[in-house]
Amino acid sequence: MIPAPESVSARLLAWYDRHARELLWRTGPAERARGIRPDPYRVWLSEVMLQQTTVAAVKDYFAKFTAKWPDVAALAAASEEDILKAWAGLGYYSRARNLKKCADAVVAEHGGNFPGTANALRALPGIGDYTAAAIAAIAFDEPAAVVDGNVERVVARLFAIDTPLPAAKKPIRERTGTLTPQDRPGDFAQAMMDLGATVCTPKRPACITCPLRDGCLALKAGDPERFPVRAPKRARPVRRGAAYVLTNDDGAVLLERRGPDGLLAGMTQVPTTGWNARADGATDTSEAPLPQAHWTDCGAISHVFTHFELRLSVFRAEGELEPDAHQWWSEPDAIAGEALPTVMKKVLVRALQHESGNERG
DNA sequence: AACTCGTGGCC
DNA sequence: TGGCCAAGAGT
């Protein structure tokens, strides 16, 4: 006997009314009671930031972005470079580039207002099936099936779906569609995600407090943690290369902008060997800028990307050179504002620590 | 369908 | 410690 849809949505919404998390981008219960809809711009911005990213990591970035760019027109007026600088550290940088493209499209093609249907939203850059459904449901009350990782887990358990992901995505979406109510679809979606984040967790789910425990087939089977079943993952290879931290007499660091495609596209880095996901680079100073300088070995840093681990040998030297077209000297006060991904911050910290260590020694 | 694309927190 | 995985999208 499968759980009845009306019972699931009613119990879940009642639970949400008591346990909803208060988040910057949500409207509170009082506003919802008065029929005040959340701002589609803020819903969109939060949903893009939350793609594969935790609530805790997003909070400060969301506050910074909405203070700096309070509406979609302001964001469209900003440069991609400034958006990448503000996004630095949050990861998945194609999201930031698509954010700019999407803001431009909303202004140019939709008169500065987000379209109000999942179908139209789906056509915008950086908005896929999940984000289109989430914006449509939360901001526009469309009963779209909102399926993220939380919902996949909740629904796979509720119906004891043992088909491994990603093959299970289609049946899970269909089940979610049957559960989604015509009334309060946005609250239903957010309730499913809150439930997955706080009760129906990947490890040690708190089934004793779950509003859906009566109908849950995974709990009935005695092992809710077994769901969702996932296909085995591939091994993560180690790649190697070298990074070169060159400073001049003013203490400025030589930086450069990465190309427009691939890993960390458009972001800032110190000069490095040509490491990528498929080929190692040299781990010595053979590819360093200003090769005649005295390069000091500062040791290595390690950084884990989604599908490979990168170990970079860090070298440091002092000297002057004329930056080429995509390079510049970044003064000490400017470095914090550069679009430096975390892996490059590790490189700079390693070079700096090594310098202070030498001074002590 | 399979692969690329970041980062941080958790146990 | 290292594997897991988090409000996925694009190709």
Coordinates of C-alpha atoms (C1' of nucleotides) in Angstrom, one line a residue:
Chain A
M1 CA 0.0 0.0 0.0
I2 CA 1.6 3.2 -1.2
P3 CA 1.3 6.5 0.9
A4 CA -1.8 8.5 -0.1
P5 CA -0.8 11.9 -1.8
E6 CA -3.3 14.0 0.1
S7 CA -2.2 12.6 3.4
V8 CA 1.5 13.2 2.6
S9 CA 1.1 16.9 1.6
A10 CA -1.3 17.7 4.4
R11 CA 0.9 16.2 7.1
L12 CA 4.0 17.8 5.6
L13 CA 2.5 21.3 5.3
A14 CA 1.3 21.1 8.9
W15 CA 4.8 20.1 10.0
Y16 CA 6.3 23.0 7.9
D17 CA 4.0 25.5 9.6
R18 CA 5.7 24.6 12.9
H19 CA 9.2 23.8 11.8
A20 CA 10.1 25.8 8.8
R21 CA 13.6 27.2 8.9
E22 CA 13.9 31.0 8.8
L23 CA 16.2 31.9 6.0
L24 CA 17.1 35.2 4.5
W25 CA 15.5 34.5 1.1
R26 CA 12.3 33.2 2.5
T27 CA 9.2 35.3 3.5
G28 CA 8.1 34.6 7.0
P29 CA 4.8 33.0 8.1
A30 CA 3.2 36.5 8.8
E31 CA 4.0 37.7 5.3
R32 CA 2.8 34.4 3.8
A33 CA -0.5 34.6 5.8
R34 CA -1.1 38.1 4.2
G35 CA -0.5 36.6 0.7
I36 CA 2.8 38.4 0.2
R37 CA 4.9 36.6 -2.4
P38 CA 8.7 36.3 -2.2
D39 CA 10.6 38.4 -4.7
P40 CA 11.4 36.2 -7.8
Y41 CA 14.8 37.8 -8.0
R42 CA 15.7 36.8 -4.5
V43 CA 14.3 33.3 -5.0
W44 CA 16.3 32.9 -8.2
L45 CA 19.5 34.2 -6.7
S46 CA 19.2 31.9 -3.7
E47 CA 18.3 28.8 -5.7
V48 CA 21.3 29.3 -8.0
M49 CA 23.6 29.8 -5.0
L50 CA 22.2 26.7 -3.4
Q51 CA 22.9 24.4 -6.3
Q52 CA 25.1 21.7 -4.8
T53 CA 26.0 24.2 -2.0
T54 CA 25.0 24.1 1.7
V55 CA 22.8 26.7 3.3
A56 CA 25.6 27.7 5.7
A57 CA 27.9 28.5 2.8
V58 CA 25.3 30.5 0.9
K59 CA 24.1 32.9 3.7
D60 CA 26.9 35.4 3.6
Y61 CA 27.1 35.4 -0.2
F62 CA 23.4 36.0 -0.5
A63 CA 23.5 38.9 1.9
K64 CA 26.5 40.4 0.1
F65 CA 24.9 40.0 -3.4
T66 CA 21.5 41.5 -2.4
A67 CA 23.2 44.4 -0.7
K68 CA 25.4 45.1 -3.7
W69 CA 22.8 44.3 -6.4
P70 CA 19.2 44.7 -4.9
D71 CA 17.4 43.8 -8.1
V72 CA 17.9 42.0 -11.4
A73 CA 18.5 45.3 -13.3
A74 CA 21.3 46.2 -10.9
L75 CA 22.9 42.8 -11.4
A76 CA 22.5 43.1 -15.2
A77 CA 24.3 46.4 -15.0
A78 CA 27.3 44.8 -13.2
S79 CA 30.3 43.4 -15.1
E80 CA 31.0 39.7 -15.2
E81 CA 34.4 40.4 -13.6
D82 CA 32.8 42.1 -10.6
I83 CA 30.3 39.2 -10.2
L84 CA 33.1 36.7 -10.3
K85 CA 35.0 38.6 -7.7
A86 CA 31.9 38.6 -5.4
W87 CA 31.3 34.9 -6.1
A88 CA 35.0 33.9 -5.4
G89 CA 35.1 31.0 -2.9
L90 CA 31.5 29.8 -3.5
G91 CA 32.6 27.3 -6.3
Y92 CA 31.1 26.2 -9.5
Y93 CA 31.9 29.4 -11.2
S94 CA 29.9 28.8 -14.4
R95 CA 26.9 29.6 -12.1
A96 CA 28.3 33.2 -11.7
R97 CA 28.8 33.6 -15.4
N98 CA 25.3 32.2 -16.2
L99 CA 23.9 34.5 -13.4
K100 CA 25.1 37.5 -15.5
K101 CA 23.8 36.0 -18.7
C102 CA 20.4 35.3 -17.1
A103 CA 20.1 38.8 -15.6
D104 CA 20.9 40.2 -19.1
A105 CA 18.2 38.0 -20.7
V106 CA 15.6 38.9 -18.1
V107 CA 16.2 42.6 -18.7
A108 CA 16.5 42.3 -22.5
E109 CA 13.8 39.8 -23.3
H110 CA 11.4 40.0 -20.3
G111 CA 11.3 43.7 -19.5
G112 CA 13.2 43.2 -16.2
N113 CA 10.7 40.7 -14.8
F114 CA 11.3 37.0 -14.4
P115 CA 8.8 34.9 -16.5
G116 CA 6.2 33.2 -14.3
T117 CA 6.2 29.6 -15.6
A118 CA 8.6 26.8 -15.2
N119 CA 8.7 26.3 -19.0
A120 CA 9.8 29.9 -19.6
L121 CA 12.2 29.9 -16.7
R122 CA 13.8 26.7 -18.0
A123 CA 15.0 28.5 -21.1
L124 CA 17.1 31.0 -19.2
P125 CA 20.9 30.4 -18.7
G126 CA 21.8 28.5 -15.6
I127 CA 18.2 27.5 -14.9
G128 CA 17.7 23.7 -15.2
D129 CA 14.8 21.4 -14.3
Y130 CA 15.1 21.8 -10.6
T131 CA 15.7 25.6 -10.4
A132 CA 12.9 26.3 -12.9
A133 CA 10.4 24.3 -10.9
A134 CA 11.6 25.8 -7.6
I135 CA 11.2 29.4 -8.8
A136 CA 7.8 28.7 -10.4
A137 CA 6.5 27.0 -7.3
I138 CA 8.0 29.3 -4.6
A139 CA 7.6 32.7 -6.4
F140 CA 4.6 32.0 -8.7
D141 CA 2.5 29.2 -7.0
E142 CA 2.8 26.9 -10.0
P143 CA 2.4 23.2 -8.8
A144 CA 5.6 22.1 -10.5
A145 CA 7.5 19.0 -9.3
V146 CA 10.5 20.3 -7.4
V147 CA 13.2 17.6 -7.2
D148 CA 16.5 18.2 -5.6
G149 CA 18.8 15.8 -3.7
N150 CA 16.7 16.1 -0.6
V151 CA 13.5 15.3 -2.4
E152 CA 15.1 12.4 -4.1
R153 CA 16.1 11.0 -0.8
V154 CA 12.7 11.6 0.9
V155 CA 10.7 10.1 -2.0
A156 CA 13.0 7.2 -2.6
R157 CA 12.5 6.3 1.1
L158 CA 8.8 7.0 1.2
F159 CA 8.2 4.6 -1.7
A160 CA 11.2 2.3 -1.1
I161 CA 12.5 2.9 -4.6
D162 CA 15.5 0.6 -5.0
T163 CA 16.4 1.5 -8.6
P164 CA 19.9 3.1 -8.4
L165 CA 20.3 6.8 -9.1
P166 CA 20.5 8.4 -11.6
A167 CA 18.1 5.9 -13.3
A168 CA 15.7 6.5 -10.5
K169 CA 15.3 10.2 -11.3
K170 CA 12.4 9.7 -13.6
P171 CA 10.2 7.6 -11.3
I172 CA 11.1 9.9 -8.4
R173 CA 10.0 12.9 -10.4
E174 CA 6.7 11.2 -11.3
R175 CA 6.1 10.3 -7.7
T176 CA 6.9 13.9 -6.6
G177 CA 4.4 15.1 -9.2
T178 CA 1.6 13.0 -7.7
L179 CA 2.4 14.3 -4.2
T180 CA 2.6 18.0 -5.1
P181 CA -0.6 19.8 -4.0
Q182 CA -2.4 22.5 -6.1
D183 CA -2.5 24.7 -2.9
R184 CA 0.8 25.9 -1.5
P185 CA 3.1 24.1 -3.9
G186 CA 5.9 26.4 -3.0
D187 CA 5.6 25.7 0.7
F188 CA 5.3 22.0 -0.1
A189 CA 8.6 22.1 -2.1
Q190 CA 10.4 23.9 0.7
A191 CA 8.9 21.6 3.3
M192 CA 10.2 18.6 1.4
M193 CA 13.7 20.1 1.3
D194 CA 13.6 21.1 5.0
L195 CA 12.5 17.6 5.9
G196 CA 15.4 16.1 3.9
A197 CA 17.8 18.6 5.5
T198 CA 16.8 18.2 9.1
V199 CA 14.9 14.9 9.6
C200 CA 15.2 12.6 6.6
T201 CA 19.0 13.0 6.6
P202 CA 21.4 10.8 4.6
K203 CA 22.8 9.3 7.7
R204 CA 20.9 8.4 10.8
P205 CA 17.5 9.8 9.8
A206 CA 15.3 11.0 12.7
C207 CA 12.3 8.8 11.7
I208 CA 10.8 9.1 15.2
T209 CA 10.1 12.8 14.6
C210 CA 9.1 12.5 11.0
P211 CA 5.6 13.6 10.0
L212 CA 5.6 11.0 7.2
R213 CA 6.7 8.0 9.2
D214 CA 3.3 6.3 9.1
G215 CA 3.3 5.8 5.3
C216 CA 7.1 5.4 4.8
L217 CA 7.8 2.1 3.0
A218 CA 11.6 2.3 3.7
L219 CA 10.9 2.7 7.4
K220 CA 8.5 -0.2 7.2
A221 CA 11.2 -2.3 5.5
G222 CA 13.4 -1.5 8.5
D223 CA 16.4 0.2 6.8
P224 CA 15.6 3.7 5.6
E225 CA 19.3 4.6 5.4
R226 CA 19.6 2.1 2.5
F227 CA 17.7 4.6 0.2
P228 CA 18.3 6.1 -2.2
V229 CA 20.5 3.5 -3.9
R230 CA 23.4 5.0 -5.9
A231 CA 25.5 3.7 -8.7
P232 CA 29.1 3.1 -7.6
K233 CA 31.5 6.1 -8.0
R234 CA 34.7 6.2 -10.0
A235 CA 38.0 6.6 -8.4
R236 CA 39.4 10.1 -8.0
P237 CA 42.8 10.4 -9.7
V238 CA 45.7 12.7 -8.4
R239 CA 47.0 15.3 -10.8
R240 CA 50.2 17.3 -10.2
G241 CA 51.6 20.6 -11.3
A242 CA 53.4 23.7 -10.1
A243 CA 52.3 27.2 -9.1
Y244 CA 54.6 30.3 -9.2
V245 CA 54.2 33.2 -6.7
L246 CA 56.3 36.1 -8.0
T247 CA 56.4 39.3 -6.0
N248 CA 58.0 42.6 -6.8
D249 CA 59.7 45.3 -4.6
D250 CA 56.3 46.7 -3.7
G251 CA 55.0 43.4 -2.4
A252 CA 52.6 43.1 -5.4
V253 CA 51.9 39.6 -6.7
L254 CA 51.8 38.6 -10.4
L255 CA 48.3 37.4 -11.2
E256 CA 46.6 36.3 -14.4
R257 CA 43.1 35.5 -15.6
R258 CA 42.2 32.0 -16.7
G259 CA 40.7 31.3 -20.0
P260 CA 36.9 31.4 -20.7
D261 CA 36.3 27.7 -20.7
G262 CA 36.7 24.7 -18.4
L263 CA 37.8 24.5 -14.8
L264 CA 37.8 27.8 -12.9
A265 CA 37.0 29.6 -16.2
G266 CA 37.5 33.4 -15.9
M267 CA 38.9 33.2 -12.4
T268 CA 42.2 34.6 -11.2
Q269 CA 45.4 32.6 -10.5
V270 CA 49.2 32.9 -10.1
P271 CA 51.1 31.5 -13.1
T272 CA 51.0 27.7 -13.1
T273 CA 52.0 24.8 -15.3
G274 CA 49.2 23.6 -17.6
W275 CA 47.6 21.2 -15.1
N276 CA 44.1 20.0 -15.8
A277 CA 41.9 17.0 -15.4
R278 CA 43.7 15.0 -18.0
A279 CA 47.4 15.8 -17.9
D280 CA 50.0 16.5 -15.2
G281 CA 52.2 19.5 -15.4
A282 CA 55.9 19.9 -14.4
T283 CA 56.5 20.0 -10.6
D284 CA 59.7 22.1 -10.9
T285 CA 60.5 25.6 -12.0
S286 CA 61.0 24.7 -15.6
E287 CA 57.9 26.6 -16.6
A288 CA 58.2 29.5 -14.2
P289 CA 57.9 33.1 -15.3
L290 CA 61.3 35.0 -15.0
P291 CA 63.2 31.7 -15.0
Q292 CA 66.5 33.5 -14.1
A293 CA 65.1 34.5 -10.7
H294 CA 65.9 32.6 -7.5
W295 CA 62.9 30.4 -7.0
T296 CA 62.4 28.9 -3.5
D297 CA 60.6 25.6 -3.0
C298 CA 57.7 26.3 -0.6
G299 CA 56.4 22.7 -0.5
A300 CA 53.1 21.5 -1.9
I301 CA 49.4 22.1 -1.4
S302 CA 46.6 19.7 -2.1
H303 CA 43.1 20.5 -3.2
V304 CA 40.2 18.2 -3.9
F305 CA 37.9 18.9 -6.9
T306 CA 34.9 16.9 -7.7
H307 CA 36.6 14.4 -10.0
F308 CA 40.3 14.8 -9.3
E309 CA 42.7 15.8 -6.6
L310 CA 45.3 18.4 -7.4
R311 CA 48.7 18.6 -5.8
L312 CA 50.5 21.8 -6.7
S313 CA 54.2 22.4 -5.9
V314 CA 54.5 26.0 -4.8
F315 CA 57.5 28.1 -5.7
R316 CA 58.2 31.7 -4.7
A317 CA 60.6 34.4 -6.0
E318 CA 61.1 38.2 -6.1
G319 CA 61.7 40.1 -9.3
E320 CA 60.3 42.5 -11.9
L321 CA 58.8 41.7 -15.3
E322 CA 56.4 43.3 -17.8
P323 CA 53.1 41.6 -17.4
D324 CA 51.7 40.2 -20.7
A325 CA 48.2 40.9 -21.9
H326 CA 46.3 38.7 -19.4
Q327 CA 48.5 39.4 -16.4
W328 CA 48.8 42.2 -13.9
W329 CA 50.6 43.1 -10.6
S330 CA 48.1 43.0 -7.7
E331 CA 49.1 45.3 -4.9
P332 CA 48.8 43.9 -1.3
D333 CA 45.6 45.8 -0.6
A334 CA 44.0 44.6 -3.8
I335 CA 44.6 40.8 -3.5
A336 CA 41.7 40.2 -1.1
G337 CA 39.3 41.6 -3.7
E338 CA 40.6 39.5 -6.6
A339 CA 38.6 36.6 -8.1
L340 CA 40.8 34.0 -6.4
P341 CA 39.4 30.5 -6.1
T342 CA 40.1 28.6 -2.9
V343 CA 42.9 26.5 -4.4
M344 CA 44.8 29.7 -5.3
K345 CA 44.3 31.1 -1.8
K346 CA 45.9 28.0 -0.5
V347 CA 48.9 28.6 -2.9
L348 CA 49.3 32.2 -1.6
V349 CA 49.0 31.2 2.0
R350 CA 51.6 28.5 1.5
A351 CA 54.1 30.9 -0.2
L352 CA 53.5 33.5 2.6
Q353 CA 53.9 31.1 5.4
H354 CA 57.1 29.8 3.9
E355 CA 58.5 33.3 3.7
S356 CA 57.7 34.1 7.4
G357 CA 59.2 30.7 8.3
N358 CA 62.4 31.7 6.6
E359 CA 62.5 35.0 8.5
R360 CA 62.2 33.2 11.8
G361 CA 64.9 30.6 10.8
Chain B
dA1 C1' 24.2 8.5 -20.3
dA2 C1' 28.4 10.0 -18.8
dC3 C1' 31.3 13.5 -17.8
dT4 C1' 32.8 18.2 -16.2
dC5 C1' 32.5 21.6 -12.8
dG6 C1' 34.3 23.8 -6.3
dT7 C1' 34.1 24.0 -1.8
dG8 C1' 33.4 23.0 3.1
dG9 C1' 31.6 20.3 6.9
dC10 C1' 30.6 16.1 8.7
dC11 C1' 31.8 11.7 11.1
Chain C
dT1 C1' 41.7 10.4 8.0
dG2 C1' 39.2 10.2 3.6
dG3 C1' 34.9 9.4 1.6
dC4 C1' 30.4 11.3 1.5
dC5 C1' 27.5 14.7 -0.2
dA6 C1' 25.0 19.5 -0.4
dA7 C1' 18.4 23.5 -2.9
dG8 C1' 22.3 20.8 -10.3
dA9 C1' 23.4 22.7 -15.0
dG10 C1' 25.6 22.2 -19.4
dT11 C1' 27.4 19.4 -22.8

